[in-house]
CSV table of C-alpha atoms and ligand atoms in Angstrom, one decimal:
chain,number,residue,atom,x,y,z
A,923,MET,CA,20.3,-38.9,-21.5
A,924,ASP,CA,17.0,-40.6,-21.2
A,925,LEU,CA,14.7,-37.6,-21.0
A,926,VAL,CA,11.1,-38.0,-21.9
A,927,GLN,CA,10.0,-34.4,-20.9
A,928,ARG,CA,11.8,-31.7,-22.9
A,929,PRO,CA,9.8,-28.5,-22.5
A,930,ARG,CA,12.5,-26.7,-24.5
A,931,ARG,CA,11.0,-28.2,-27.7
A,932,LEU,CA,8.2,-25.7,-27.5
A,933,ARG,CA,10.7,-22.8,-27.2
A,934,ALA,CA,13.0,-23.8,-30.1
A,935,SER,CA,11.9,-21.3,-32.7
A,936,ALA,CA,10.0,-18.1,-32.8
A,937,ALA,CA,7.3,-19.9,-34.8
A,938,ILE,CA,6.7,-22.5,-32.2
A,939,ARG,CA,6.8,-20.0,-29.3
A,940,GLU,CA,4.1,-18.0,-31.1
A,941,LEU,CA,2.0,-21.1,-31.5
A,942,VAL,CA,2.0,-22.0,-27.9
A,943,THR,CA,2.0,-18.6,-26.3
A,944,GLU,CA,-0.7,-18.4,-23.7
A,945,ASN,CA,-1.2,-14.7,-23.5
A,946,ARG,CA,-1.1,-11.9,-26.0
A,947,VAL,CA,-1.7,-8.2,-25.7
A,948,HIS,CA,-4.1,-6.9,-28.4
A,949,PRO,CA,-4.5,-3.2,-29.3
A,950,LYS,CA,-8.2,-3.4,-28.4
A,951,ASP,CA,-7.3,-4.4,-24.9
A,952,LEU,CA,-5.7,-1.0,-24.3
A,953,ILE,CA,-7.0,2.2,-22.7
A,954,LEU,CA,-4.9,5.3,-23.3
A,955,PRO,CA,-5.2,8.0,-20.5
A,956,VAL,CA,-5.0,11.6,-21.7
A,957,PHE,CA,-4.7,14.9,-19.9
A,958,VAL,CA,-6.3,18.1,-21.2
A,959,LYS,CA,-5.2,21.4,-19.7
A,960,GLU,CA,-7.7,24.2,-19.6
A,961,GLY,CA,-6.4,27.4,-21.2
A,962,ALA,CA,-3.2,25.8,-22.5
A,963,THR,CA,-1.8,27.3,-25.7
A,964,ASN,CA,0.9,24.7,-26.1
A,965,PRO,CA,1.1,21.1,-25.0
A,966,VAL,CA,3.1,20.8,-21.8
A,967,PRO,CA,5.5,17.8,-21.4
A,968,LEU,CA,5.5,16.0,-18.1
A,969,ALA,CA,9.0,15.7,-16.6
A,970,ALA,CA,8.3,12.5,-14.6
A,971,MET,CA,6.2,10.9,-17.4
A,972,PRO,CA,8.4,11.0,-20.5
A,973,GLY,CA,6.3,11.1,-23.7
A,974,VAL,CA,3.1,12.2,-21.8
A,975,TRP,CA,1.7,15.7,-22.2
A,976,GLN,CA,-0.9,18.0,-20.8
A,977,HIS,CA,-2.8,18.5,-24.1
A,978,THR,CA,-4.4,21.4,-25.8
A,979,PHE,CA,-7.5,20.6,-27.9
A,980,THR,CA,-5.3,20.7,-31.0
A,981,SER,CA,-2.7,18.3,-29.6
A,982,LEU,CA,-5.5,16.1,-28.2
A,983,GLU,CA,-7.0,15.8,-31.6
A,984,GLN,CA,-3.7,14.5,-33.0
A,985,GLU,CA,-3.5,12.0,-30.2
A,986,LEU,CA,-7.0,10.8,-30.9
A,987,GLN,CA,-6.2,10.3,-34.6
A,988,ARG,CA,-3.2,8.2,-33.7
A,989,ALA,CA,-5.4,6.2,-31.3
A,990,VAL,CA,-7.9,5.5,-34.0
A,991,GLU,CA,-5.2,4.6,-36.6
A,992,LEU,CA,-3.5,2.2,-34.2
A,993,GLY,CA,-6.8,0.6,-33.3
A,994,ILE,CA,-6.6,0.8,-29.5
A,995,GLY,CA,-9.8,0.1,-27.5
A,996,ALA,CA,-10.5,3.2,-25.5
A,997,ILE,CA,-9.4,6.6,-24.3
A,998,MET,CA,-9.6,7.8,-20.7
A,999,VAL,CA,-9.9,11.5,-20.2
A,1000,PHE,CA,-8.5,13.5,-17.3
A,1001,ALA,CA,-8.7,17.3,-17.3
A,1002,ILE,CA,-6.9,20.1,-15.4
A,1003,PRO,CA,-9.1,23.1,-14.6
A,1004,VAL,CA,-7.9,26.6,-14.0
A,1005,GLU,CA,-10.1,27.2,-11.0
A,1006,LYS,CA,-10.6,24.8,-8.1
A,1007,ASP,CA,-12.9,25.1,-5.1
A,1008,ALA,CA,-14.0,23.1,-2.0
A,1009,ILE,CA,-16.7,21.1,-3.7
A,1010,GLY,CA,-15.0,20.8,-7.1
A,1011,SER,CA,-17.6,22.8,-9.0
A,1012,GLY,CA,-15.7,22.5,-12.2
A,1013,ALA,CA,-16.4,18.8,-12.3
A,1014,THR,CA,-20.1,19.3,-12.7
A,1015,ALA,CA,-20.2,22.5,-14.8
A,1016,PRO,CA,-21.4,21.5,-18.3
A,1017,ASP,CA,-18.7,23.8,-19.8
A,1018,GLY,CA,-16.1,22.7,-17.3
A,1019,ILE,CA,-12.9,21.5,-18.9
A,1020,LEU,CA,-13.5,17.8,-18.4
A,1021,ASN,CA,-17.1,17.9,-19.8
A,1022,GLN,CA,-15.9,20.0,-22.6
A,1023,SER,CA,-13.1,17.5,-23.4
A,1024,ILE,CA,-15.5,14.6,-23.3
A,1025,ARG,CA,-17.8,16.4,-25.8
A,1026,PHE,CA,-14.7,17.1,-28.0
A,1027,VAL,CA,-13.6,13.5,-28.0
A,1028,LYS,CA,-17.2,12.2,-28.6
A,1029,GLU,CA,-17.6,14.4,-31.6
A,1030,ARG,CA,-14.3,13.4,-33.2
A,1031,VAL,CA,-13.9,9.7,-32.4
A,1032,GLY,CA,-17.0,8.7,-30.5
A,1033,HIS,CA,-17.9,6.1,-33.1
A,1034,LYS,CA,-14.4,4.5,-33.1
A,1035,LEU,CA,-13.2,4.6,-29.5
A,1036,VAL,CA,-14.8,3.8,-26.2
A,1037,ILE,CA,-14.7,7.0,-24.1
A,1038,VAL,CA,-14.0,6.6,-20.4
A,1039,ALA,CA,-14.3,9.7,-18.2
A,1040,ASP,CA,-12.6,9.9,-14.8
A,1041,LEU,CA,-15.3,10.3,-12.2
A,1042,CYS,CA,-13.5,11.8,-9.3
A,1043,LEU,CA,-13.3,15.3,-7.7
A,1044,ASP,CA,-9.6,15.4,-7.0
A,1045,GLU,CA,-8.6,17.5,-10.0
A,1046,PHE,CA,-11.3,20.0,-9.2
A,1047,THR,CA,-11.0,20.5,-5.4
A,1048,ASP,CA,-8.7,23.1,-3.9
A,1049,HIS,CA,-7.8,20.7,-1.1
A,1050,GLY,CA,-7.0,17.9,-3.6
A,1051,HIS,CA,-9.1,15.2,-2.0
A,1052,CYS,CA,-11.3,12.9,-4.1
A,1053,GLY,CA,-14.4,14.0,-2.2
A,1054,VAL,CA,-15.9,16.9,-0.3
A,1055,LEU,CA,-14.9,17.6,3.3
A,1056,ASP,CA,-17.0,17.8,6.5
A,1057,ALA,CA,-16.7,20.5,9.2
A,1058,LEU,CA,-13.7,18.7,10.7
A,1059,GLY,CA,-11.8,18.5,7.4
A,1060,GLN,CA,-12.4,14.8,6.9
A,1061,VAL,CA,-13.6,13.4,3.6
A,1062,ASP,CA,-17.4,13.1,3.9
A,1063,ASN,CA,-18.4,9.9,2.2
A,1064,ASP,CA,-22.1,10.4,1.8
A,1065,ALA,CA,-21.9,14.1,0.8
A,1066,THR,CA,-19.4,13.0,-1.8
A,1067,LEU,CA,-21.8,10.5,-3.2
A,1068,VAL,CA,-24.2,13.3,-4.0
A,1069,ARG,CA,-21.4,15.1,-5.9
A,1070,TYR,CA,-20.5,11.9,-7.8
A,1071,GLN,CA,-24.1,11.6,-8.8
A,1072,GLU,CA,-24.1,15.1,-10.2
A,1073,MET,CA,-20.8,14.5,-11.9
A,1074,ALA,CA,-22.0,11.3,-13.4
A,1075,LEU,CA,-24.9,13.0,-15.1
A,1076,ALA,CA,-22.7,15.7,-16.4
A,1077,LEU,CA,-20.2,13.2,-17.9
A,1078,ALA,CA,-23.0,11.1,-19.3
A,1079,ALA,CA,-24.6,14.1,-20.9
A,1080,ALA,CA,-21.3,15.1,-22.4
A,1081,GLY,CA,-21.0,11.7,-24.1
A,1082,ALA,CA,-18.9,9.3,-21.9
A,1083,ASP,CA,-19.5,5.6,-22.5
A,1084,LEU,CA,-17.9,4.5,-19.3
A,1085,LEU,CA,-17.5,6.3,-16.0
A,1086,GLY,CA,-14.3,5.5,-14.2
A,1087,ALA,CA,-15.4,5.7,-10.6
A,1088,SER,CA,-12.0,6.2,-9.0
A,1089,GLY,CA,-12.7,7.9,-5.7
A,1090,MET,CA,-12.9,4.8,-3.4
A,1091,MET,CA,-16.0,6.1,-1.5
A,1092,ASP,CA,-18.2,3.5,-0.1
A,1093,GLY,CA,-21.4,3.0,-2.1
A,1094,GLN,CA,-20.2,5.1,-5.1
A,1095,VAL,CA,-21.1,2.5,-7.7
A,1096,ALA,CA,-24.6,2.1,-6.4
A,1097,ALA,CA,-25.1,5.8,-6.1
A,1098,VAL,CA,-23.8,6.5,-9.6
A,1099,ARG,CA,-25.8,3.6,-11.1
A,1100,ALA,CA,-29.0,4.9,-9.5
A,1101,ALA,CA,-28.5,8.5,-10.7
A,1102,LEU,CA,-27.7,7.3,-14.3
A,1103,ASP,CA,-30.7,5.1,-14.4
A,1104,ASP,CA,-33.1,7.7,-13.0
A,1105,ALA,CA,-32.0,10.1,-15.7
A,1106,GLY,CA,-32.4,7.5,-18.5
A,1107,PHE,CA,-28.6,6.9,-19.0
A,1108,THR,CA,-29.0,3.1,-18.7
A,1109,GLU,CA,-26.5,2.6,-21.5
A,1110,VAL,CA,-23.7,4.4,-19.7
A,1111,GLY,CA,-21.4,1.9,-17.9
A,1112,ILE,CA,-19.3,2.0,-14.8
A,1113,LEU,CA,-15.7,1.0,-14.7
A,1114,ALA,CA,-15.2,0.7,-11.0
A,1115,TYR,CA,-11.8,1.3,-9.5
A,1116,ALA,CA,-12.7,-1.5,-7.1
A,1117,ALA,CA,-9.4,-2.2,-5.6
A,1118,LYS,CA,-7.4,1.0,-5.6
A,1119,TYR,CA,-4.5,1.2,-3.2
A,1120,ALA,CA,-3.1,4.2,-1.4
A,1121,SER,CA,0.1,4.0,-3.5
A,1122,ALA,CA,3.3,6.0,-3.7
A,1123,PHE,CA,3.3,5.1,-7.4
A,1124,TYR,CA,0.8,7.8,-8.2
A,1125,GLY,CA,3.5,10.4,-7.6
A,1126,PRO,CA,4.0,11.5,-11.3
A,1127,PHE,CA,0.3,11.6,-11.9
A,1128,ARG,CA,-0.2,14.2,-9.2
A,1129,GLU,CA,2.2,16.5,-11.2
A,1130,ALA,CA,0.2,15.7,-14.4
A,1131,VAL,CA,-3.0,16.9,-12.9
A,1132,GLU,CA,-1.4,19.6,-10.8
A,1133,SER,CA,-2.9,18.1,-7.7
A,1134,SER,CA,-3.3,20.4,-4.6
A,1135,LEU,CA,-3.3,17.5,-2.2
A,1136,GLN,CA,-1.7,17.9,1.2
A,1137,GLY,CA,-1.5,14.7,3.2
A,1138,ASP,CA,-2.7,11.4,1.8
A,1139,ARG,CA,-5.7,9.3,0.8
A,1140,LYS,CA,-5.3,6.6,3.3
A,1141,SER,CA,-8.7,7.0,4.8
A,1142,TYR,CA,-10.3,6.0,1.5
A,1143,GLN,CA,-7.8,4.1,-0.7
A,1144,GLN,CA,-6.7,0.7,0.4
A,1145,ASP,CA,-3.7,-0.3,2.6
A,1146,PRO,CA,-1.1,-1.9,0.3
A,1147,ALA,CA,-0.7,-4.7,2.9
A,1148,ASN,CA,-4.2,-6.0,2.4
A,1149,ALA,CA,-5.3,-8.6,-0.2
A,1150,LYS,CA,-8.6,-10.0,1.2
A,1151,GLU,CA,-10.0,-6.5,1.5
A,1152,SER,CA,-9.8,-6.3,-2.3
A,1153,LEU,CA,-12.0,-9.3,-2.8
A,1154,ARG,CA,-14.5,-7.5,-0.5
A,1155,GLU,CA,-14.3,-4.2,-2.5
A,1156,ILE,CA,-14.6,-6.0,-5.8
A,1157,ALA,CA,-17.6,-8.0,-4.7
A,1158,LEU,CA,-19.3,-4.9,-3.3
A,1159,ASP,CA,-18.7,-3.0,-6.6
A,1160,ILE,CA,-20.1,-5.9,-8.7
A,1161,ASN,CA,-23.1,-6.2,-6.5
A,1162,GLU,CA,-23.7,-2.4,-6.8
A,1163,GLY,CA,-23.6,-2.7,-10.6
A,1164,ALA,CA,-20.1,-2.3,-11.8
A,1165,ASP,CA,-19.6,-3.4,-15.4
A,1166,ILE,CA,-15.9,-3.7,-15.3
A,1167,VAL,CA,-13.6,-3.7,-12.2
A,1168,MET,CA,-10.2,-2.2,-12.0
A,1169,VAL,CA,-7.2,-3.1,-9.9
A,1170,LYS,CA,-4.7,-0.3,-9.4
A,1171,PRO,CA,-1.7,0.0,-9.4
A,1172,GLY,CA,-1.4,-2.6,-12.2
A,1173,THR,CA,1.9,-4.4,-11.9
A,1174,MET,CA,2.5,-4.2,-8.2
A,1175,TYR,CA,-0.8,-5.9,-7.5
A,1176,LEU,CA,-0.9,-8.8,-9.9
A,1177,ASP,CA,-1.7,-11.1,-7.1
A,1178,ILE,CA,-5.0,-9.2,-6.6
A,1179,VAL,CA,-5.8,-9.5,-10.3
A,1180,ALA,CA,-4.9,-13.2,-10.3
A,1181,THR,CA,-7.0,-14.1,-7.3
A,1182,SER,CA,-10.0,-12.0,-8.2
A,1183,SER,CA,-10.0,-13.3,-11.8
A,1184,GLN,CA,-10.9,-16.7,-10.5
A,1185,TYR,CA,-14.1,-15.5,-9.0
A,1186,VAL,CA,-15.2,-12.5,-11.0
A,1187,GLU,CA,-17.4,-12.7,-14.1
A,1188,VAL,CA,-17.1,-9.1,-15.2
A,1189,PRO,CA,-14.0,-8.1,-17.2
A,1190,ILE,CA,-11.0,-7.0,-15.0
A,1191,ALA,CA,-8.9,-4.0,-15.9
A,1192,SER,CA,-5.5,-3.1,-14.6
A,1193,TYR,CA,-3.9,0.4,-14.6
A,1194,ILE,CA,-0.2,0.6,-15.1
A,1195,VAL,CA,0.2,3.8,-13.1
A,1196,SER,CA,2.4,6.8,-13.5
A,1197,GLY,CA,5.1,5.7,-11.0
A,1198,GLU,CA,5.3,2.2,-12.6
A,1199,MET,CA,5.8,3.9,-15.9
A,1200,ALA,CA,8.4,6.2,-14.5
A,1201,MET,CA,10.5,3.4,-13.1
A,1202,VAL,CA,10.7,1.8,-16.5
A,1203,GLU,CA,11.4,5.0,-18.3
A,1204,PHE,CA,14.2,6.1,-16.0
A,1205,ALA,CA,15.8,2.7,-15.8
A,1206,ALA,CA,15.7,2.5,-19.6
A,1207,ALA,CA,17.1,6.0,-20.0
A,1208,ALA,CA,19.9,5.0,-17.7
A,1209,GLY,CA,20.7,2.1,-19.9
A,1210,ALA,CA,19.7,-0.5,-17.3
A,1211,ILE,CA,17.0,-2.2,-19.2
A,1212,ASP,CA,15.7,-2.6,-22.8
A,1213,ARG,CA,12.7,-0.2,-22.8
A,1214,GLN,CA,10.5,-1.9,-25.4
A,1215,ARG,CA,11.0,-5.4,-24.0
A,1216,ALA,CA,10.4,-4.2,-20.5
A,1217,ILE,CA,7.1,-2.5,-21.5
A,1218,MET,CA,5.9,-5.5,-23.4
A,1219,GLU,CA,6.8,-7.7,-20.5
A,1220,LEU,CA,4.8,-5.6,-18.1
A,1221,ALA,CA,1.8,-5.5,-20.3
A,1222,THR,CA,1.9,-9.2,-20.9
A,1223,SER,CA,2.3,-9.9,-17.2
A,1224,VAL,CA,-0.9,-8.0,-16.6
A,1225,LYS,CA,-2.7,-10.2,-19.1
A,1226,ARG,CA,-1.2,-13.4,-17.7
A,1227,ALA,CA,-2.4,-12.4,-14.2
A,1228,GLY,CA,-6.0,-12.3,-15.6
A,1229,ALA,CA,-6.8,-8.8,-16.7
A,1230,LYS,CA,-8.6,-8.3,-19.9
A,1231,ILE,CA,-8.0,-4.6,-20.2
A,1232,ILE,CA,-4.8,-2.6,-19.6
A,1233,CYS,CA,-4.9,1.0,-19.0
A,1234,THR,CA,-1.5,2.4,-19.9
A,1235,TYR,CA,0.3,5.6,-21.0
A,1236,TRP,CA,2.2,3.4,-23.4
A,1237,ALA,CA,-1.0,2.3,-25.3
A,1238,LEU,CA,-0.1,3.9,-28.6
A,1239,GLU,CA,3.5,2.7,-28.6
A,1240,ILE,CA,2.4,-0.9,-27.6
A,1241,ALA,CA,-0.2,-0.8,-30.4
A,1242,ALA,CA,2.4,0.4,-32.9
A,1243,TRP,CA,4.9,-2.4,-31.9
A,1244,LEU,CA,2.1,-5.0,-32.2
A,1245,LYS,CA,1.3,-3.7,-35.7
A,1246,GLU,CA,5.0,-3.9,-36.8
A,1247,ASN,CA,5.1,-7.6,-35.8
B,1176,PBG,C1,-7.7,9.9,-8.9
B,1176,PBG,C2,-6.7,9.2,-9.7
B,1176,PBG,C3,-5.3,9.0,-9.5
B,1176,PBG,C4,-4.8,8.3,-10.5
B,1176,PBG,C5,-5.9,8.1,-11.4
B,1176,PBG,N1,-7.0,8.6,-10.9
B,1176,PBG,C6,-4.5,9.5,-8.4
B,1176,PBG,C7,-4.8,9.3,-7.0
B,1176,PBG,O1,-5.6,8.5,-6.6
B,1176,PBG,O2,-4.1,10.0,-6.2
B,1176,PBG,C8,-3.4,7.8,-10.6
B,1176,PBG,C9,-3.0,7.4,-12.0
B,1176,PBG,C10,-1.5,7.2,-12.1
B,1176,PBG,O3,-0.7,7.4,-11.2
B,1176,PBG,O4,-1.1,7.0,-13.3
B,1176,PBG,N2,-8.7,10.5,-9.6
C-alpha cells in the first residue's frame, strides 16, 4: 500500500502515546467535595454514592490528610445541619455546621489545600430551595441575594478561600462580590456555578445532604435543552466578578465547556455530579465496564473539552492512580 499518512505510528507504544497525549489530568486540577453531618458520631455511608460518606469531624480529618498526601488541589465543603428553617438560619450562624467545618478545615490544612465553601441555602432551608420564598411560595431572587451576602461574610470569616456560588439566582455574583469587598474580604474569590442545569443527575446528592426539597429547581436552574443561555449566564457571571466559572453537570454538558472555553479567559471548572458518578459505579459493580478506566476516561474528557478544574468525588482515587503511574 502506498500510504503516506499513518496516524497509527503515534499510537504504537505506550511511550509514544504518552509523548503525544494532548490532555492529562493532574492531581492539582482536582476538587474533592466532602459532606459533614452535624451531630454524627460515626461516618454514614451513602447508598447511591459508593465510597462517599457523611463525615464526622474525626473521619473528615482523615480525609483531609489523604487529600494533602495525594496532592489534590482543593476541598469543597458541604454540611448537613440538624435544624432547618425557612430562611436557612444555620447557613449564616457562625457556629453553624458549615462554618464550623470550614474553620476546622482551615486550621488543619488551610496552608495546603484551597478551601471552597458551598454558598447556597438548600441544605439549611426546611423547604429545600436554594433561596428564600416569597408570600406565594416562589423563590424570591432579591431577598435571597441578601441572605447570600450574609452567608458569604460568614464563610469568608470562617476561612474559605473560594465561595461556590451555586444557587443560580440572578445577580448573585455581583451581590456577593460587593458584600465581600465592603467587609474587606477582597482576597476571597468566587467560583460561580455559572451554567448549572436543572438535572436529574443530582439525585444521589439530595440523599447526601438530606434535602427536604419538594418539587424542582426549574425556575432558577437552566433548561437542559439550552446551550446559548449558558454563554449568557457565563458572561454575566464574569462581568459580575466571577474568578472561576463552573459548568454542571460535568460530563453531560461537555459541549457547554467546549464552546465557552473558546471565549472565556477565566478558568473553567466542571463538576462530575453524583448521578454521573452513580452511573459509573453501578455499571462497574454489575461488571459492565472497567471502573478505573471509565473514571479516568470521564476525567480526561472533561479536560479535553476545555475545563481546567474537575470537581469529583473520585478526586482521591484519581490522584492515587496518577501517583502509581
Ligand atoms: C446545591 C447543589 C447541588 C449539587 C451541588 N450543589 C444540588 C442541587 O442543585 O440540587 C449537586 C451535586 C451533585 O449532584 O453531585 N447547593
